[in-house]
mmCIF file of C-alpha atoms in Angstrom:
data_model
loop_
_atom_site.group_PDB
_atom_site.id
_atom_site.type_symbol
_atom_site.label_atom_id
_atom_site.label_comp_id
_atom_site.label_asym_id
_atom_site.label_seq_id
_atom_site.Cartn_x
_atom_site.Cartn_y
_atom_site.Cartn_z
ATOM 1 C CA MET A 479 115.870 224.739 86.529
ATOM 2 C CA PRO A 480 116.046 221.748 88.869
ATOM 3 C CA GLY A 481 118.285 221.809 91.900
ATOM 4 C CA PRO A 482 117.838 222.700 95.554
ATOM 5 C CA VAL A 483 119.361 226.187 95.403
ATOM 6 C CA ALA A 484 118.792 228.604 92.531
ATOM 7 C CA ALA A 485 121.852 230.597 91.510
ATOM 8 C CA PRO A 486 121.761 234.344 92.389
ATOM 9 C CA ALA A 487 120.875 236.598 89.482
ATOM 10 C CA ASP A 488 124.189 238.494 89.415
ATOM 11 C CA LYS A 489 126.150 235.236 89.222
ATOM 12 C CA GLU A 490 124.086 234.258 86.191
ATOM 13 C CA ASP A 491 125.820 236.827 83.997
ATOM 14 C CA ASN A 492 129.268 235.513 84.836
ATOM 15 C CA PHE A 493 128.375 231.986 83.976
ATOM 16 C CA LYS A 494 130.112 230.774 80.871
ATOM 17 C CA PRO A 495 129.748 227.216 79.713
ATOM 18 C CA LEU A 496 132.872 225.251 78.998
ATOM 19 C CA PRO A 497 133.896 225.403 75.370
ATOM 20 C CA PRO A 498 132.858 222.322 73.451
ATOM 21 C CA THR A 499 135.552 219.680 73.384
ATOM 22 C CA LYS A 500 137.618 219.743 70.263
ATOM 23 C CA PRO A 501 137.250 216.771 67.973
ATOM 24 C CA PHE A 502 140.100 214.321 68.310
ATOM 25 C CA GLN A 503 142.892 215.133 65.929
ATOM 26 C CA SER A 504 145.440 212.441 65.431
ATOM 27 C CA THR A 505 149.038 213.522 65.601
ATOM 28 C CA LEU A 506 150.239 210.115 64.523
ATOM 29 C CA ARG A 507 152.779 210.119 61.793
ATOM 30 C CA TYR A 508 152.598 207.297 59.354
ATOM 31 C CA PRO A 509 155.546 205.848 57.483
ATOM 32 C CA SER A 510 155.635 206.567 53.768
ATOM 33 C CA SER A 511 154.064 203.199 53.010
ATOM 34 C CA ARG A 512 151.034 204.215 55.182
ATOM 35 C CA LYS A 513 151.392 200.953 57.117
ATOM 36 C CA SER A 514 151.175 200.847 60.882
ATOM 37 C CA ILE A 515 151.997 197.955 63.222
ATOM 38 C CA TYR A 516 148.355 196.921 62.892
ATOM 39 C CA ASP A 517 148.931 196.060 59.242
ATOM 40 C CA ARG A 518 151.671 193.536 59.995
ATOM 41 C CA ASN A 519 151.018 189.829 60.067
ATOM 42 C CA LEU A 520 151.540 188.101 63.421
ATOM 43 C CA ASN A 521 152.296 184.699 61.916
ATOM 44 C CA ARG A 522 155.953 184.593 61.077
ATOM 45 C CA THR A 523 157.417 181.902 58.928
ATOM 46 C CA ARG A 524 160.739 180.158 59.213
ATOM 47 C CA VAL A 525 162.431 182.411 56.644
ATOM 48 C CA ASN A 526 161.714 185.393 58.839
ATOM 49 C CA GLU A 527 164.049 184.310 61.624
ATOM 50 C CA SER A 528 166.231 187.090 62.929
ATOM 51 C CA SER A 529 169.949 186.773 62.470
ATOM 52 C CA LEU A 530 172.022 185.349 65.298
ATOM 53 C CA ALA A 531 174.846 187.789 64.566
ATOM 54 C CA SER A 532 172.662 190.850 65.009
ATOM 55 C CA PHE A 533 171.087 189.398 68.139
ATOM 56 C CA ALA A 534 174.526 188.662 69.588
ATOM 57 C CA TYR A 535 175.607 192.217 68.867
ATOM 58 C CA LEU A 536 172.547 193.733 70.545
ATOM 59 C CA PHE A 537 172.779 191.375 73.502
ATOM 60 C CA ASN A 538 176.435 192.225 73.909
ATOM 61 C CA THR A 539 175.574 195.938 73.984
ATOM 62 C CA LEU A 540 172.880 195.263 76.572
ATOM 63 C CA ILE A 541 175.276 193.379 78.845
ATOM 64 C CA THR A 542 178.015 195.991 78.481
ATOM 65 C CA TYR A 543 175.566 198.713 79.408
ATOM 66 C CA HIS A 544 174.266 196.951 82.505
ATOM 67 C CA HIS A 545 177.778 195.881 83.517
ATOM 68 C CA SER A 546 178.951 199.485 83.444
ATOM 69 C CA LYS A 547 175.971 200.593 85.548
ATOM 70 C CA SER A 548 176.062 197.974 88.286
ATOM 71 C CA GLY A 549 178.462 197.134 91.057
ATOM 72 C CA SER A 550 177.874 193.451 91.642
ATOM 73 C CA VAL A 551 177.171 190.219 89.818
ATOM 74 C CA SER A 552 173.711 189.963 91.318
ATOM 75 C CA GLU A 553 172.879 193.476 90.186
ATOM 76 C CA ILE A 554 173.837 192.723 86.589
ATOM 77 C CA GLU A 555 171.693 189.595 86.735
ATOM 78 C CA THR A 556 168.739 191.517 88.168
ATOM 79 C CA ARG A 557 169.034 194.128 85.457
ATOM 80 C CA LEU A 558 169.195 191.498 82.713
ATOM 81 C CA ASN A 559 166.216 189.791 84.290
ATOM 82 C CA ARG A 560 164.236 193.055 84.234
ATOM 83 C CA ALA A 561 165.160 193.542 80.572
ATOM 84 C CA GLY A 562 163.697 190.145 79.685
ATOM 85 C CA TYR A 563 160.594 190.428 81.846
ATOM 86 C CA PRO A 564 158.339 192.489 79.518
ATOM 87 C CA ILE A 565 159.281 190.223 76.618
ATOM 88 C CA GLY A 566 157.828 187.276 78.515
ATOM 89 C CA THR A 567 154.529 188.976 79.302
ATOM 90 C CA LYS A 568 154.058 189.941 75.666
ATOM 91 C CA LEU A 569 155.373 186.747 74.118
ATOM 92 C CA LEU A 570 152.777 184.641 75.948
ATOM 93 C CA ASP A 571 149.807 186.059 74.073
ATOM 94 C CA LEU A 572 151.651 186.009 70.781
ATOM 95 C CA LEU A 573 152.423 182.309 71.150
ATOM 96 C CA LEU A 574 148.852 181.530 72.189
ATOM 97 C CA TYR A 575 147.654 183.357 69.099
ATOM 98 C CA ARG A 576 149.990 181.341 66.885
ATOM 99 C CA GLN A 577 148.613 178.050 68.109
ATOM 100 C CA PRO A 578 146.018 176.484 65.808
ATOM 101 C CA PRO A 579 142.733 178.396 66.154
ATOM 102 C CA ARG A 580 140.122 177.005 68.566
ATOM 103 C CA THR A 581 142.657 174.735 70.235
ATOM 104 C CA ALA A 582 144.636 177.476 71.974
ATOM 105 C CA THR A 583 144.470 177.020 75.723
ATOM 106 C CA ARG A 584 145.722 179.184 78.534
ATOM 107 C CA PRO A 585 148.147 177.392 80.840
ATOM 108 C CA THR A 586 146.283 177.239 84.157
ATOM 109 C CA ARG A 587 148.291 174.555 85.962
ATOM 110 C CA ILE A 588 151.950 174.661 86.939
ATOM 111 C CA LEU A 589 152.833 171.596 84.905
ATOM 112 C CA GLU A 590 151.086 172.894 81.794
ATOM 113 C CA LEU A 591 152.929 176.159 82.101
ATOM 114 C CA LEU A 592 156.279 174.389 82.516
ATOM 115 C CA GLN A 593 155.648 172.243 79.465
ATOM 116 C CA PHE A 594 154.585 175.321 77.531
ATOM 117 C CA VAL A 595 157.834 177.083 78.442
ATOM 118 C CA HIS A 596 159.947 173.975 77.892
ATOM 119 C CA GLY A 597 158.414 173.251 74.495
ATOM 120 C CA THR A 598 156.545 176.056 72.760
ATOM 121 C CA VAL A 599 158.505 178.990 74.128
ATOM 122 C CA TRP A 600 161.889 177.386 73.634
ATOM 123 C CA ARG A 601 160.979 176.413 70.080
ATOM 124 C CA ALA A 602 159.837 179.944 69.298
ATOM 125 C CA LEU A 603 162.941 181.549 70.786
ATOM 126 C CA PHE A 604 165.700 179.021 70.067
ATOM 127 C CA ASN A 605 164.169 176.656 67.534
ATOM 128 C CA ARG A 606 164.465 173.582 69.788
ATOM 129 C CA THR A 607 163.017 172.401 73.052
ATOM 130 C CA ALA A 608 164.850 172.787 76.332
ATOM 131 C CA ASP A 609 166.915 169.782 77.387
ATOM 132 C CA ALA A 610 165.260 168.823 80.639
ATOM 133 C CA LEU A 611 162.489 169.690 83.034
ATOM 134 C CA GLU A 612 162.806 168.616 86.651
ATOM 135 C CA GLN A 613 161.166 169.195 89.976
ATOM 136 C CA GLY A 614 163.323 170.243 92.904
ATOM 137 C CA THR A 615 164.009 167.410 95.315
ATOM 138 C CA GLU A 616 163.869 169.426 98.517
ATOM 139 C CA LYS A 617 161.081 171.877 97.911
ATOM 140 C CA LYS A 618 157.778 171.249 96.224
ATOM 141 C CA ASN A 619 157.520 174.699 94.672
ATOM 142 C CA GLU A 620 160.879 174.580 92.876
ATOM 143 C CA TYR A 621 161.197 173.491 89.295
ATOM 144 C CA MET A 622 164.202 173.448 87.003
ATOM 145 C CA ILE A 623 164.395 173.913 83.267
ATOM 146 C CA ILE A 624 167.783 172.846 81.970
ATOM 147 C CA ASP A 625 169.453 174.029 78.814
ATOM 148 C CA ASN A 626 172.757 172.343 77.935
ATOM 149 C CA GLU A 627 173.953 175.156 75.732
ATOM 150 C CA PRO A 628 171.921 178.377 75.969
ATOM 151 C CA LEU A 629 171.877 180.208 72.676
ATOM 152 C CA VAL A 630 172.215 183.578 74.371
ATOM 153 C CA ASN A 631 175.520 182.523 75.929
ATOM 154 C CA SER A 632 177.082 181.287 72.697
ATOM 155 C CA PHE A 633 179.405 184.256 72.172
ATOM 156 C CA ILE A 634 179.946 185.263 75.756
ATOM 157 C CA SER A 635 183.024 184.605 77.810
ATOM 158 C CA ILE A 636 182.890 185.528 81.464
ATOM 159 C CA PRO A 637 185.954 187.112 83.121
ATOM 160 C CA LYS A 638 187.445 185.190 86.087
ATOM 161 C CA GLU A 639 186.534 187.783 88.720
ATOM 162 C CA ILE A 640 182.817 187.562 87.972
ATOM 163 C CA SER A 641 182.693 183.884 87.016
ATOM 164 C CA GLN A 642 179.361 183.490 88.847
ATOM 165 C CA LEU A 643 177.597 185.663 86.274
ATOM 166 C CA ASN A 644 175.280 183.858 83.895
ATOM 167 C CA CYS A 645 173.903 186.101 81.190
ATOM 168 C CA ALA A 646 171.038 183.678 80.620
ATOM 169 C CA ALA A 647 169.458 185.703 83.447
ATOM 170 C CA PHE A 648 167.891 187.508 80.492
ATOM 171 C CA VAL A 649 166.077 184.308 79.505
ATOM 172 C CA ALA A 650 165.175 183.757 83.159
ATOM 173 C CA GLY A 651 163.514 187.176 83.045
ATOM 174 C CA ILE A 652 161.487 186.128 80.009
ATOM 175 C CA ILE A 653 160.300 183.011 81.879
ATOM 176 C CA GLU A 654 159.465 185.049 84.968
ATOM 177 C CA GLY A 655 157.424 187.514 82.921
ATOM 178 C CA MET A 656 155.527 184.675 81.352
ATOM 179 C CA CYS A 657 154.756 182.988 84.693
ATOM 180 C CA ASP A 658 153.511 186.244 86.169
ATOM 181 C CA ALA A 659 151.344 186.957 83.124
ATOM 182 C CA THR A 660 149.544 183.624 83.445
ATOM 183 C CA GLY A 661 148.768 184.325 87.083
ATOM 184 C CA LEU A 662 151.090 181.551 88.287
ATOM 185 C CA SER A 663 153.482 184.009 89.822
ATOM 186 C CA THR A 664 156.910 183.155 91.087
ATOM 187 C CA ASP A 665 159.248 184.414 93.759
ATOM 188 C CA GLY A 666 161.773 184.869 90.987
ATOM 189 C CA VAL A 667 163.363 182.867 88.211
ATOM 190 C CA THR A 668 167.146 182.671 88.217
ATOM 191 C CA ALA A 669 169.792 181.210 85.939
ATOM 192 C CA HIS A 670 172.658 179.200 87.413
ATOM 193 C CA TRP A 671 175.679 177.364 86.021
ATOM 194 C CA ALA A 672 175.328 173.631 86.460
ATOM 195 C CA GLY A 673 178.923 173.472 87.728
ATOM 196 C CA GLU A 674 182.325 172.180 86.699
ATOM 197 C CA GLY A 675 181.382 168.518 86.821
ATOM 198 C CA ASP A 676 179.796 168.315 83.393
ATOM 199 C CA GLU A 677 182.565 168.006 80.812
ATOM 200 C CA LEU A 678 180.291 167.346 77.879
ATOM 201 C CA TRP A 679 178.299 170.541 78.362
ATOM 202 C CA PRO A 680 180.485 173.201 79.997
ATOM 203 C CA GLY A 681 177.835 175.856 79.432
ATOM 204 C CA LYS A 682 174.974 173.883 80.991
ATOM 205 C CA THR A 683 172.534 176.281 82.620
ATOM 206 C CA ILE A 684 169.766 175.617 85.115
ATOM 207 C CA PHE A 685 166.768 177.930 85.244
ATOM 208 C CA LEU A 686 165.319 177.718 88.720
ATOM 209 C CA LEU A 687 161.623 178.614 89.043
ATOM 210 C CA ARG A 688 160.304 179.164 92.555
ATOM 211 C CA PHE A 689 156.525 179.384 92.511
ATOM 212 C CA LYS A 690 154.699 181.251 95.246
ATOM 213 C CA GLU A 691 153.179 179.167 98.030
ATOM 214 C CA SER A 692 149.697 180.447 97.209
ATOM 215 C CA VAL A 693 150.103 179.303 93.602
ATOM 216 C CA VAL A 694 151.140 175.806 94.685
ATOM 217 C CA GLU A 695 148.189 175.610 97.065
ATOM 218 C CA ARG A 696 145.748 176.601 94.340
ATOM 219 C CA ASP A 697 147.337 174.120 91.961
ATOM 220 C CA GLU A 698 146.813 171.306 94.448
ATOM 221 C CA ALA A 699 143.234 172.384 95.017
ATOM 222 C CA LEU A 700 142.616 172.265 91.254
ATOM 223 C CA LYS A 701 144.231 168.839 91.060
ATOM 224 C CA ALA A 702 141.892 167.579 93.734
ATOM 225 C CA GLY A 703 139.012 168.990 91.717
ATOM 226 C CA MET B 611 120.927 195.423 70.027
ATOM 227 C CA SER B 612 123.319 197.801 71.761
ATOM 228 C CA TYR B 613 126.817 196.867 72.810
ATOM 229 C CA TYR B 614 129.304 198.115 75.344
ATOM 230 C CA PHE B 615 132.826 196.752 74.919
ATOM 231 C CA THR B 616 135.640 197.258 77.364
ATOM 232 C CA ILE B 617 139.121 195.903 77.955
ATOM 233 C CA VAL B 618 140.023 195.390 81.597
ATOM 234 C CA GLY B 619 143.631 195.075 82.754
ATOM 235 C CA THR B 620 145.143 192.713 85.291
ATOM 236 C CA ARG B 621 144.358 195.030 88.186
ATOM 237 C CA ASP B 622 140.697 195.409 87.177
ATOM 238 C CA ASN B 623 141.595 198.752 85.649
ATOM 239 C CA PRO B 624 139.880 199.836 82.416
ATOM 240 C CA LEU B 625 142.155 200.110 79.396
ATOM 241 C CA PHE B 626 139.714 200.752 76.582
ATOM 242 C CA GLU B 627 135.998 201.440 76.121
ATOM 243 C CA LEU B 628 133.710 201.522 73.138
ATOM 244 C CA GLU B 629 129.948 201.655 72.647
ATOM 245 C CA PHE B 630 128.293 200.612 69.452
ATOM 246 C CA GLY B 631 125.065 199.224 68.068
ATOM 247 C CA THR B 632 124.376 196.369 65.761
ATOM 248 C CA SER B 633 125.084 196.725 62.075
ATOM 249 C CA LYS B 634 123.250 193.540 61.146
ATOM 250 C CA GLY B 635 119.700 193.525 59.829
ATOM 251 C CA GLY B 636 119.714 197.152 58.770
ATOM 252 C CA GLY B 637 121.107 198.446 62.072
ATOM 253 C CA ASP B 638 122.885 201.781 61.969
ATOM 254 C CA GLY B 639 125.686 200.828 64.361
ATOM 255 C CA VAL B 640 124.692 203.350 67.017
ATOM 256 C CA ALA B 641 124.280 202.329 70.664
ATOM 257 C CA ARG B 642 120.819 203.091 72.065
ATOM 258 C CA PHE B 643 121.715 203.063 75.735
ATOM 259 C CA ARG B 644 119.780 205.422 77.954
ATOM 260 C CA ASP B 645 121.795 208.045 79.782
ATOM 261 C CA GLU B 646 121.498 206.274 83.119
ATOM 262 C CA ALA B 647 122.740 203.057 81.507
ATOM 263 C CA ARG B 648 126.158 204.546 80.820
ATOM 264 C CA HIS B 649 127.412 204.112 84.354
ATOM 265 C CA TYR B 650 125.234 201.063 85.008
ATOM 266 C CA ASN B 651 127.058 199.324 82.187
ATOM 267 C CA GLN B 652 130.359 199.888 83.927
ATOM 268 C CA PHE B 653 128.924 198.549 87.185
ATOM 269 C CA ILE B 654 127.449 195.488 85.539
ATOM 270 C CA VAL B 655 130.643 194.662 83.694
ATOM 271 C CA HIS B 656 132.673 195.187 86.853
ATOM 272 C CA ALA B 657 130.400 192.792 88.704
ATOM 273 C CA ALA B 658 130.838 190.248 85.917
ATOM 274 C CA LEU B 659 134.600 190.219 86.552
ATOM 275 C CA ASP B 660 133.886 188.047 89.601
ATOM 276 C CA MET B 661 132.241 185.481 87.374
ATOM 277 C CA VAL B 662 135.300 185.532 85.105
ATOM 278 C CA GLU B 663 137.555 184.848 88.065
ATOM 279 C CA GLU B 664 135.384 181.924 89.028
ATOM 280 C CA VAL B 665 135.817 180.162 85.720
ATOM 281 C CA GLN B 666 139.298 181.274 84.779
ATOM 282 C CA TRP B 667 141.078 178.366 86.472
ATOM 283 C CA THR B 668 138.685 175.663 85.383
ATOM 284 C CA ASN B 669 138.116 176.725 81.789
ATOM 285 C CA LYS B 670 141.283 176.725 79.706
ATOM 286 C CA ASP B 671 139.786 178.373 76.638
ATOM 287 C CA LEU B 672 140.554 181.936 75.738
ATOM 288 C CA TYR B 673 136.950 182.643 74.876
ATOM 289 C CA LEU B 674 134.821 182.026 77.954
ATOM 290 C CA LYS B 675 131.481 182.551 76.168
ATOM 291 C CA ARG B 676 128.694 184.121 78.202
ATOM 292 C CA VAL B 677 129.785 184.668 81.769
ATOM 293 C CA ASP B 678 126.965 186.670 83.287
ATOM 294 C CA THR B 679 123.506 188.092 82.752
ATOM 295 C CA TYR B 680 121.866 190.908 84.602
ATOM 296 C CA GLN B 681 118.279 191.877 83.815
ATOM 297 C CA ASN B 682 118.380 192.279 80.066
ATOM 298 C CA ASN B 683 122.182 192.529 79.768
ATOM 299 C CA TYR B 684 124.326 189.671 78.536
ATOM 300 C CA ILE B 685 128.052 189.701 79.175
ATOM 301 C CA HIS B 686 130.531 187.713 77.107
ATOM 302 C CA CYS B 687 134.203 187.521 77.918
ATOM 303 C CA LEU B 688 137.516 186.628 76.320
ATOM 304 C CA LEU B 689 140.381 186.168 78.734
ATOM 305 C CA THR B 690 143.843 186.545 77.209
ATOM 306 C CA GLY B 691 146.836 184.551 78.346
ATOM 307 C CA GLY B 692 148.162 187.656 80.043
ATOM 308 C CA ASN B 693 145.038 187.898 82.222
ATOM 309 C CA VAL B 694 143.518 190.823 80.343
ATOM 310 C CA LYS B 695 139.742 190.615 80.030
ATOM 311 C CA PHE B 696 137.761 191.636 76.976
ATOM 312 C CA MET B 697 134.225 192.218 78.204
ATOM 313 C CA LEU B 698 131.310 192.659 75.835
ATOM 314 C CA LEU B 699 127.953 193.662 77.273
ATOM 315 C CA MET B 700 124.977 193.375 74.974
ATOM 316 C CA ASN B 701 121.466 194.552 75.518
ATOM 317 C CA PRO B 702 118.779 193.715 72.946
ATOM 318 C CA ASP B 703 116.480 196.549 73.950
ATOM 319 C CA PRO B 704 117.991 199.109 76.331
ATOM 320 C CA ALA B 705 114.888 201.311 76.222
ATOM 321 C CA THR B 706 112.800 198.780 78.149
ATOM 322 C CA THR B 707 115.484 197.623 80.571
ATOM 323 C CA PRO B 708 114.639 198.773 84.077
ATOM 324 C CA TYR B 709 117.798 199.915 85.821
ATOM 325 C CA SER B 710 116.521 201.945 88.728
ATOM 326 C CA THR B 711 113.950 199.546 90.131
ATOM 327 C CA TYR B 712 114.534 195.882 90.512
ATOM 328 C CA GLN B 713 112.185 193.895 88.373
ATOM 329 C CA THR B 714 112.199 190.169 87.897
ATOM 330 C CA SER B 715 109.504 189.637 85.317
ATOM 331 C CA PRO B 716 110.901 188.605 81.948
ATOM 332 C CA PRO B 717 110.231 190.740 78.875
ATOM 333 C CA SER B 718 106.836 190.106 77.325
ATOM 334 C CA ARG B 719 106.562 187.193 74.982
ATOM 335 C CA ALA B 720 105.590 189.317 72.019
ATOM 336 C CA ALA B 721 108.736 191.396 72.323
ATOM 337 C CA SER B 722 111.078 188.407 72.497
ATOM 338 C CA ALA B 723 109.346 186.707 69.589
ATOM 339 C CA ARG B 724 109.835 189.788 67.480
ATOM 340 C CA GLN B 725 113.527 189.991 68.379
ATOM 341 C CA SER B 726 114.356 186.404 67.601
ATOM 342 C CA LEU B 727 113.354 186.958 64.000
ATOM 343 C CA LEU B 728 116.554 188.909 63.585
ATOM 344 C CA LEU B 729 119.546 186.604 63.647
ATOM 345 C CA ALA B 730 121.962 188.774 65.581
ATOM 346 C CA SER B 731 119.506 190.322 68.009
ATOM 347 C CA ASN B 732 118.850 187.200 70.046
ATOM 348 C CA PRO B 733 121.572 187.074 72.734
ATOM 349 C CA ASN B 734 120.954 183.388 73.476
ATOM 350 C CA SER B 735 121.367 182.005 69.992
ATOM 351 C CA GLN B 736 124.265 179.929 68.746
ATOM 352 C CA GLN B 737 124.875 182.456 65.987
ATOM 353 C CA THR B 738 125.346 185.252 68.488
ATOM 354 C CA GLU B 739 127.838 183.169 70.436
ATOM 355 C CA GLU B 740 129.766 182.487 67.245
ATOM 356 C CA ALA B 741 129.646 186.099 66.054
ATOM 357 C CA VAL B 742 130.951 187.309 69.401
ATOM 358 C CA ARG B 743 133.727 184.733 69.251
ATOM 359 C CA GLN B 744 134.844 185.979 65.840
ATOM 360 C CA PHE B 745 134.650 189.568 67.021
ATOM 361 C CA MET B 746 136.705 188.745 70.110
ATOM 362 C CA MET B 747 139.371 186.906 68.127
ATOM 363 C CA GLU B 748 139.757 189.834 65.764
ATOM 364 C CA VAL B 749 140.133 192.228 68.680
ATOM 365 C CA TYR B 750 142.589 189.775 70.256
ATOM 366 C CA GLU B 751 144.758 189.887 67.154
ATOM 367 C CA ASN B 752 144.819 193.679 67.208
ATOM 368 C CA TRP B 753 145.382 193.652 70.944
ATOM 369 C CA ILE B 754 148.524 191.548 70.515
ATOM 370 C CA LYS B 755 149.790 193.890 67.833
ATOM 371 C CA CYS B 756 149.169 196.775 70.187
ATOM 372 C CA SER B 757 150.824 195.124 73.170
ATOM 373 C CA MET B 758 153.845 194.033 71.130
ATOM 374 C CA SER B 759 154.819 197.664 70.712
ATOM 375 C CA PRO B 760 157.960 198.199 72.793
ATOM 376 C CA PHE B 761 156.449 201.438 74.101
ATOM 377 C CA TYR B 762 153.398 199.701 75.493
ATOM 378 C CA GLN B 763 153.561 198.530 79.099
ATOM 379 C CA VAL B 764 151.225 196.187 80.917
ATOM 380 C CA ASN B 765 148.050 197.899 82.174
ATOM 381 C CA GLN B 766 148.579 201.056 80.157
ATOM 382 C CA PRO B 767 145.368 202.455 78.626
ATOM 383 C CA VAL B 768 145.154 202.001 74.878
ATOM 384 C CA THR B 769 144.786 205.352 73.161
ATOM 385 C CA SER B 770 145.703 204.442 69.606
ATOM 386 C CA PRO B 771 143.036 205.747 67.183
ATOM 387 C CA ILE B 772 143.995 202.974 64.778
ATOM 388 C CA PHE B 773 143.207 200.347 67.426
ATOM 389 C CA ARG B 774 139.847 202.022 68.089
ATOM 390 C CA ALA B 775 139.068 202.063 64.382
ATOM 391 C CA ARG B 776 140.033 198.404 64.082
ATOM 392 C CA VAL B 777 137.720 197.402 66.927
ATOM 393 C CA ALA B 778 134.897 199.427 65.379
ATOM 394 C CA THR B 779 135.488 197.704 62.049
ATOM 395 C CA ALA B 780 135.373 194.287 63.678
ATOM 396 C CA ALA B 781 132.148 195.259 65.444
ATOM 397 C CA LYS B 782 130.619 196.314 62.157
ATOM 398 C CA LYS B 783 131.726 193.118 60.490
ATOM 399 C CA TYR B 784 130.447 190.592 63.016
ATOM 400 C CA LEU B 785 127.908 192.161 65.340
#
């Protein structure tokens, strides 16, 4: 027996090897059709769109729940943001997978990511592109994605006392999750009302993306080559 | 050829591991790693993560092809959009790979000539690159299905036996 110290003889009798590990027994329960999520197709077609009515109902329930749990407008918005966040991280890979094979590319630059969100993501979620994409005038790391009429807000009316609340914070959470997943992390994505001035689009919403300084620095370094 | 496949999360944390051998050319699909290679494999793959980080901002593709070699080990990588790394280490002949002592001499010419007769056992060939790509894409598809589960959170280890079986099937099919 190798080893620096031999075990005493009386200890030898007490030695019992560990029982062999049991073979893995699955406790998974399958549905009656014997199909798991791994048997589903990831490429959805147009006919498979989910109904707006059922989404509105679920979204309404979500808002009511978070409203009842939180004391301030900002807390409701944070909670809605957190609810959207995991959707963004998961949606990114799904959308990359749905791109034509061999041409799928990861967004590695800020502008590519913004165009991906503005185009591909918006089309997948709302069946149209977002209405505008702008860079903040004061700060270099701020970008705005503008939606004139967010789909998620279509059946929502905000009471006077919390008129600042914009429930598109949920969508902002999706964007934030997506940015973080790509490695272009942000200091937060928030949804804001564009203001009273716009009579044509009273529900106009601005999604403000504030990228981290380190991300902007890296982006400029990549641009320089 | 023996393979060691692992999925690494965004914090360099392992999420999934699988060892298998080639099923092409009459292979039985069993990995022939030596005992000491088990933890060396983890070291080598962990070291290769640095190489992935070097190319991840300049290469926009999901499949990064071969990222690193160490002695007789070849490491291929697929980087998902969500920054999760699929690392595949392959070793054509683990029995002759020296792990404990550093050795720079390449394998003897006779040995490499014999290996290249088999299509899938030459890690440098175009066919291997393509087979790994197909394997990676199939795992990627299953990975998305796994991560789309509302009960799955980022950086959680994957324990699903169905996922494991799916990866093993893909390995059998392509490698």
